Coordinates of C-alpha atoms in Angstrom, one line a residue:
Chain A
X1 CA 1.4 41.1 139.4
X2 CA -1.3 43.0 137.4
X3 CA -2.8 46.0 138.9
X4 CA -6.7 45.8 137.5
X5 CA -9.6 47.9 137.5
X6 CA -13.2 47.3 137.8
X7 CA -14.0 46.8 133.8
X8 CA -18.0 47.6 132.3
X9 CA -19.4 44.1 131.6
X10 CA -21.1 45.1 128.6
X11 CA -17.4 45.6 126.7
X12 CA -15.5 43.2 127.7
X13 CA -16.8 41.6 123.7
X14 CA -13.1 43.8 123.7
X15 CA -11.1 40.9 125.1
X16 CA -13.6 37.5 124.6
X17 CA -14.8 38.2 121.0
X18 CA -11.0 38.2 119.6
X19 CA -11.0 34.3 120.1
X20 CA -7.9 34.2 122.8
X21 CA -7.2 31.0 124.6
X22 CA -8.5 31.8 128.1
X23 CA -7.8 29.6 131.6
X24 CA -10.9 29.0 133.3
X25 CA -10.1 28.4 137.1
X26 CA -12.4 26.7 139.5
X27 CA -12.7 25.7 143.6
X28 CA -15.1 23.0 144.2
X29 CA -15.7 21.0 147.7
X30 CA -12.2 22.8 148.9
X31 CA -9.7 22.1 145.6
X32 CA -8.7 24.3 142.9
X33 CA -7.9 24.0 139.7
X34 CA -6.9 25.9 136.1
X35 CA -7.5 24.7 132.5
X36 CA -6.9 25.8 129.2
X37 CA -9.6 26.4 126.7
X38 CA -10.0 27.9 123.5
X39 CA -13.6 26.8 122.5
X40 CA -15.6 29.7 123.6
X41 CA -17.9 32.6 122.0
X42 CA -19.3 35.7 123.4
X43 CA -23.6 35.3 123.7
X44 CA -24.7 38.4 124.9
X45 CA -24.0 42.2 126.1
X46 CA -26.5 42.4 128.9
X47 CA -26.8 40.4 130.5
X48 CA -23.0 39.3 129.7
X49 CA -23.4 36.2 128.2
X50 CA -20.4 33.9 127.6
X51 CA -20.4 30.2 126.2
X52 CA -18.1 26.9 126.0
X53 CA -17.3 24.0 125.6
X54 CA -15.9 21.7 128.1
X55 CA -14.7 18.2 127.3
X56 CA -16.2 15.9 130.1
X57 CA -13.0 14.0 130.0
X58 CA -11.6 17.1 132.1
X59 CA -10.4 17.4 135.5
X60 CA -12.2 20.4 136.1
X61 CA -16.2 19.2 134.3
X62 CA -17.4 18.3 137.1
X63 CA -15.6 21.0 139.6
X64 CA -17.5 23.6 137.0
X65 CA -20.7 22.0 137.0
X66 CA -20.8 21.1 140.6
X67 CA -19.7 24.8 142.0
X68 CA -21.6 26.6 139.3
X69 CA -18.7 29.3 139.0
X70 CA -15.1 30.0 137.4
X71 CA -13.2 32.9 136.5
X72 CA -12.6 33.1 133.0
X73 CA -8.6 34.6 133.1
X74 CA -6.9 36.4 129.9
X75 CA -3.3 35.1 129.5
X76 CA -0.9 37.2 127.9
X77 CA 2.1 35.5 125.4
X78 CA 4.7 35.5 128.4
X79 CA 2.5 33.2 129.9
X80 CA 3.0 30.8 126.9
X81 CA 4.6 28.0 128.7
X82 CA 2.3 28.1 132.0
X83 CA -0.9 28.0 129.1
X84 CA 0.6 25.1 127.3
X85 CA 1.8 23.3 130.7
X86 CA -1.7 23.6 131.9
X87 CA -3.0 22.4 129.2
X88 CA -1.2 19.4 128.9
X89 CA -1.6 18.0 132.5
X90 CA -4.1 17.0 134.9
X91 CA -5.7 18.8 138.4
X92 CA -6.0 15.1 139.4
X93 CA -2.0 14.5 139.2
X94 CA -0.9 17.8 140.4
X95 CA -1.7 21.4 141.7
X96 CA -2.0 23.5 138.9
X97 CA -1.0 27.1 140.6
X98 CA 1.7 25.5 142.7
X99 CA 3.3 23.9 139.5
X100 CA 3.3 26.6 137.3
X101 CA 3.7 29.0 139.3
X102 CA 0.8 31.6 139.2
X103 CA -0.7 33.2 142.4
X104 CA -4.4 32.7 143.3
X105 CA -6.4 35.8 144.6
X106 CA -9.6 36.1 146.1
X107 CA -12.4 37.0 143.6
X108 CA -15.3 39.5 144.5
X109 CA -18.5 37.3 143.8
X110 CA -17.6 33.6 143.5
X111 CA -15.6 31.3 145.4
X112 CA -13.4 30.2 142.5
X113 CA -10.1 32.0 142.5
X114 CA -8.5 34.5 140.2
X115 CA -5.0 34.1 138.3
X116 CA -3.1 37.4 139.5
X117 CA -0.7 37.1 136.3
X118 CA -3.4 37.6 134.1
X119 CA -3.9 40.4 132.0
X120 CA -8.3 40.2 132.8
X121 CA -11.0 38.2 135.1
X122 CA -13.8 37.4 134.4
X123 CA -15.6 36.1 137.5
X124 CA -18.7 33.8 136.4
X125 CA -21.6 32.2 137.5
X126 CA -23.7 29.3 135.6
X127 CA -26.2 30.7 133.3
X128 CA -27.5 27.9 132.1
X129 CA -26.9 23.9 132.6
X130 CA -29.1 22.2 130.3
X131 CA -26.4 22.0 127.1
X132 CA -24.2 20.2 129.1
X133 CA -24.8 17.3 128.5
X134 CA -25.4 17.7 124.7
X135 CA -23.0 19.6 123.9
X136 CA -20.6 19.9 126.6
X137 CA -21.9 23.9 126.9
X138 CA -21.5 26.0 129.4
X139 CA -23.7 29.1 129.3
X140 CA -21.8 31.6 131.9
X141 CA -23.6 35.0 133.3
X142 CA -20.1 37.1 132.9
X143 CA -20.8 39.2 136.8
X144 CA -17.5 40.6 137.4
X145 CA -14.6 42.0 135.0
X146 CA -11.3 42.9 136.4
X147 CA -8.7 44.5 133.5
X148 CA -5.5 45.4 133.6
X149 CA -5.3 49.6 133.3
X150 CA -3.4 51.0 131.0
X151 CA -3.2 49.5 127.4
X152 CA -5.8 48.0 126.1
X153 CA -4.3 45.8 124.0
X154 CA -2.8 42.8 125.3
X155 CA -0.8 40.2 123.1
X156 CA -3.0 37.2 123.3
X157 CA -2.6 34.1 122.0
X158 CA -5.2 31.8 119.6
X159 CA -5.1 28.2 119.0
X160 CA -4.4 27.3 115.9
X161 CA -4.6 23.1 116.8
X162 CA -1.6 20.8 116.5
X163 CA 0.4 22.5 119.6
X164 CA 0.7 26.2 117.1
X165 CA -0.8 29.5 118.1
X166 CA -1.6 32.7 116.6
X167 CA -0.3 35.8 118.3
X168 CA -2.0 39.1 118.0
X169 CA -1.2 41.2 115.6
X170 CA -2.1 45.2 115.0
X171 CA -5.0 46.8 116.2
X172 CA -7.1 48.6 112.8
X173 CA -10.0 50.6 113.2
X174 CA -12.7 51.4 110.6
X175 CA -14.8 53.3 113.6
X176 CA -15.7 56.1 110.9
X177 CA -17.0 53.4 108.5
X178 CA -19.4 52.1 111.0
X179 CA -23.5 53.0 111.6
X180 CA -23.7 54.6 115.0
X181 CA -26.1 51.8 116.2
X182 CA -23.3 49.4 115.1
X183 CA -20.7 50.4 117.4
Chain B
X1 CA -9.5 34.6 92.4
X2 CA -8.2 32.1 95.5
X3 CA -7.2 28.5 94.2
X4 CA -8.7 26.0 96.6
X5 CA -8.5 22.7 97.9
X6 CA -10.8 20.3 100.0
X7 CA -9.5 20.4 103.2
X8 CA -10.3 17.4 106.0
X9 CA -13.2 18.5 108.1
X10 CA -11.4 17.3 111.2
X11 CA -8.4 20.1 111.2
X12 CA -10.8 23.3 110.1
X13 CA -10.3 24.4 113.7
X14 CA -7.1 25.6 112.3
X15 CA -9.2 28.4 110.8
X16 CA -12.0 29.0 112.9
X17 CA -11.0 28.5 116.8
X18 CA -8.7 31.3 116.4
X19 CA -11.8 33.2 116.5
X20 CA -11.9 35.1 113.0
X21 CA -14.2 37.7 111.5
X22 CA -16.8 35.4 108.9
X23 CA -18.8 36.1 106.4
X24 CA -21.7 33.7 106.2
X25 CA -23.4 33.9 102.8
X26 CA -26.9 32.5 102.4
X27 CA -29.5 31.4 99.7
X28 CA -33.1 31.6 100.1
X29 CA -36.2 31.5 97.6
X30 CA -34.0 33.1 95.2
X31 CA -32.0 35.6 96.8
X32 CA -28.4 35.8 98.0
X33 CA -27.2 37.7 101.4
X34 CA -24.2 38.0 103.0
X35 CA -23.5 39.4 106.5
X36 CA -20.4 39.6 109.1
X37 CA -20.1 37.5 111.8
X38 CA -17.8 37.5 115.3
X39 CA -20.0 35.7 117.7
X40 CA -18.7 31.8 117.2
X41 CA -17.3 28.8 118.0
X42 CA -15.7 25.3 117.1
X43 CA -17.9 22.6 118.5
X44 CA -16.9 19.4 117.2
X45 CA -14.4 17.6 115.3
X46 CA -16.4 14.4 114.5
X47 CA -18.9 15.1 113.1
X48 CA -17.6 19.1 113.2
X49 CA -19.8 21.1 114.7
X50 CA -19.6 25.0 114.9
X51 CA -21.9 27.8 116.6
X52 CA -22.7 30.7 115.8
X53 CA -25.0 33.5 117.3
X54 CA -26.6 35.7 114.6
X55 CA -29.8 38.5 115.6
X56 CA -32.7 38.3 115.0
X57 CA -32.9 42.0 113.4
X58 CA -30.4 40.2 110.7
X59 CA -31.8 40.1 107.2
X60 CA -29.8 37.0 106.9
X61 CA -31.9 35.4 110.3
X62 CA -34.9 34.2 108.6
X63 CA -32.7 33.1 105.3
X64 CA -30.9 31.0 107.3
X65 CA -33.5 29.1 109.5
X66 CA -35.5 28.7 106.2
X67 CA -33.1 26.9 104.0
X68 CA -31.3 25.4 106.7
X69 CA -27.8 26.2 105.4
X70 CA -25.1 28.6 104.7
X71 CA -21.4 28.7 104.1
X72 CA -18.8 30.4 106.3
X73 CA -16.4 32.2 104.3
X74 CA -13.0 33.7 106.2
X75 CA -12.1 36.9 104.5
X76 CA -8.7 38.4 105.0
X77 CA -7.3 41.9 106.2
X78 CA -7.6 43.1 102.6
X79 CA -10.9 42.6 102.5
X80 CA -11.7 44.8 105.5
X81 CA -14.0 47.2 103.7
X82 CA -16.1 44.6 102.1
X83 CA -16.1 43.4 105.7
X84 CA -17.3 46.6 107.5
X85 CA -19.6 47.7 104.5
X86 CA -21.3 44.0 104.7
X87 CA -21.8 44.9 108.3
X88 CA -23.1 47.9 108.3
X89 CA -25.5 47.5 105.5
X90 CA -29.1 45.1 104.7
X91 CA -29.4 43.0 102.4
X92 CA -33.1 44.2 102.4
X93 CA -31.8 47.5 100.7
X94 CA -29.1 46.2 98.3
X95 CA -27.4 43.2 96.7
X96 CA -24.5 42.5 98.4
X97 CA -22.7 40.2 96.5
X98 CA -22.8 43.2 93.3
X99 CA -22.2 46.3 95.6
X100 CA -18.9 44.9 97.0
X101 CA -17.9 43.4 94.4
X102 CA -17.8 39.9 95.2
X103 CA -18.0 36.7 93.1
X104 CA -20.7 34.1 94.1
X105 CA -19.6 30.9 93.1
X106 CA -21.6 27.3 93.2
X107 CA -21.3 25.5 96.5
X108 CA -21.2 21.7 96.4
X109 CA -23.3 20.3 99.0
X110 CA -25.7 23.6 99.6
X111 CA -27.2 26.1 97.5
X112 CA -25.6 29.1 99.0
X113 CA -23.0 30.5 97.4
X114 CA -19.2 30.6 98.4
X115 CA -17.5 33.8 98.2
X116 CA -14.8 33.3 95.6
X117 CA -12.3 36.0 97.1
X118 CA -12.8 34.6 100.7
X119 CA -9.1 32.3 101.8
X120 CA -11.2 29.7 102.7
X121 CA -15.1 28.9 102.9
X122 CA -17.2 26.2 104.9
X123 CA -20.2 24.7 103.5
X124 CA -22.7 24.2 106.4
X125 CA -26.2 22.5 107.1
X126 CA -27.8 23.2 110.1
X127 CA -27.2 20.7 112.2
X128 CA -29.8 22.0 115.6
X129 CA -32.7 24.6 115.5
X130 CA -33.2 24.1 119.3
X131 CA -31.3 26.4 120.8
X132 CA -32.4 29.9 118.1
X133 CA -35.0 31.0 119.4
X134 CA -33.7 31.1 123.1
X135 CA -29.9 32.0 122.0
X136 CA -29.5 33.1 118.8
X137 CA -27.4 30.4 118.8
X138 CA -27.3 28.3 115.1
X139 CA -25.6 24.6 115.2
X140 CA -24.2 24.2 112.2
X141 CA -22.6 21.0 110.8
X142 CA -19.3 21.5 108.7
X143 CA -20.2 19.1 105.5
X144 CA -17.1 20.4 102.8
X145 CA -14.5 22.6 103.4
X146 CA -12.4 24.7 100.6
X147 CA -9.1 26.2 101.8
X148 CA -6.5 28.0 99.7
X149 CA -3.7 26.0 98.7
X150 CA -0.6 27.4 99.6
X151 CA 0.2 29.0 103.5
X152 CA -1.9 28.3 106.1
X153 CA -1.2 31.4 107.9
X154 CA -3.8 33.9 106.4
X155 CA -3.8 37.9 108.1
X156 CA -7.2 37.2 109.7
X157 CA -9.7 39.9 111.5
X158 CA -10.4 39.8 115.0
X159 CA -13.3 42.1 116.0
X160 CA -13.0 44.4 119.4
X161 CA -15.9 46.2 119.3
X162 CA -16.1 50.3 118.4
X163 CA -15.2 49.8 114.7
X164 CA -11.8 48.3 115.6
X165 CA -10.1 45.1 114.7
X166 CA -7.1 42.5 116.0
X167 CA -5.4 41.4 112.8
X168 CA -3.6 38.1 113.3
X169 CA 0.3 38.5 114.1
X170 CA 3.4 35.9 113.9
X171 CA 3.0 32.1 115.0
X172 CA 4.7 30.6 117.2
X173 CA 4.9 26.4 118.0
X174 CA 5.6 25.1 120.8
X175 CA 4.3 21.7 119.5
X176 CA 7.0 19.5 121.6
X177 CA 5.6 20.5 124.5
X178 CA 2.5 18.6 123.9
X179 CA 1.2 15.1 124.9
X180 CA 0.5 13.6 121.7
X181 CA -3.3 12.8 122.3
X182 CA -3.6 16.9 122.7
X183 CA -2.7 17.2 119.4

């Protein structure tokens, strides 16, 4: 279990921006489920904007655009199997915390639960539906940001297609390189 | 100089949904730009379809909605000054291209230049205008890719916000573990 504090919404670029795969977890008319996703962007600071995409072949499409939230939870590399498992299976065939083993924990302001194993939460509410069905976008108002303390730098992992990810690497700062108003 | 090759459109995820610092060079009425870019996504295969926020403040915003391409060009980690000096300077004050010392070479589908020291660059038109003016957000269509022959494992940048970077680490497969249609 991860112990998490209470994390400023307009930083949390520090975690989404990277490009991680994230699992999105969702409760909807009583049932929960998880999926993996890796097509996502950051879309604004304040308020925290966060897009993706959703293929409406997913178990969880509807769930999402039905309930209106998720939780948008940051996976470390020990969870590599759980991430891939997910990923490869459907909430119609199975329950998806039961099965791989993660534990579900009451979020603050949404219904949809969060993944206790993970390194962050994001809890999130529907920003904005009408890309949906264009694009399969979800525009997400980020309201709530639960991070693990301690290290800020979690070993994530990033899709790299054809079942191969990218790890994170070393952490680089050019900070003194950088206009104030850019940082 | 990077020797390239076309690579298929349908597998440039590979390069882009790990979620990479760009540089996204543009041509308009004469005059070349280049600026740094972390806010993106993949959002397509078929035809492929990527996203990307860019401000409004941007020199490079009204160069881009006018001629109605660009190219995305993915530097690597020993670029990383070009990288933070293209961010943190305006292309209304200098020529980019000439004060970091990068070669503009001849696109084949648009008339912005590719960045010849880049791994890999992505010729784009824009693909939807809708969604600027309430997002930021470009839709870009993917029309010729040029990859660098050789490894596909380039030591990408991963922005985190206060001047510091993620560069990529090791890769790992777990491939087997996939249903085939996932891959």
């Amino acid at each position: 279990m991860v112990r998490k504090i209470d994390y400023p919404l307009n930083k949390i670029r520090r975690f989404l921006e990277p490009g991680p795969v994230v699992l999105v977890s969702a409760r909807d008319r009583g049932s929960d489920n998880i999926m993996t996703m890796g097509w996502h962007m950051m879309l604004g600071f304040s308020p925290a904007l966060f897009a993706c995409y959703i293929w409406d072949g997913d178990h969880s499409f509807e769930m999402l655009r039905n309930s209106r939230e998720c939780v948008i939870n940051l996976p470390t590399v020990d969870m590599i199997e759980q991430v891939v498992g997910i990923g490869n299976s459907s909430g119609a065939d199975i329950d998806k915390f039961e099965t791989f083993g993660l534990s579900p924990v009451p979020a603050t302001l949404v219904a949809a639960p969060m993944i206790a194993e993970c390194f962050a939460n994001f809890e999130c509410r529907l920003h904005d539906d009408s890309l949906i069905d264009r694009y399969g976008l979800f525009v997400w108002e980020v309201v709530k940001a639960h991070v693990a303390g301690g290290s800020q730098t979690p070993e994530t992992m990033h899709y790299l297609g054809e079942g191969a990810f990218m790890v994170s690497g070393r952490t680089i700062s050019r900070r003194s390189a950088f206009k104030p108003q850019n940082l």
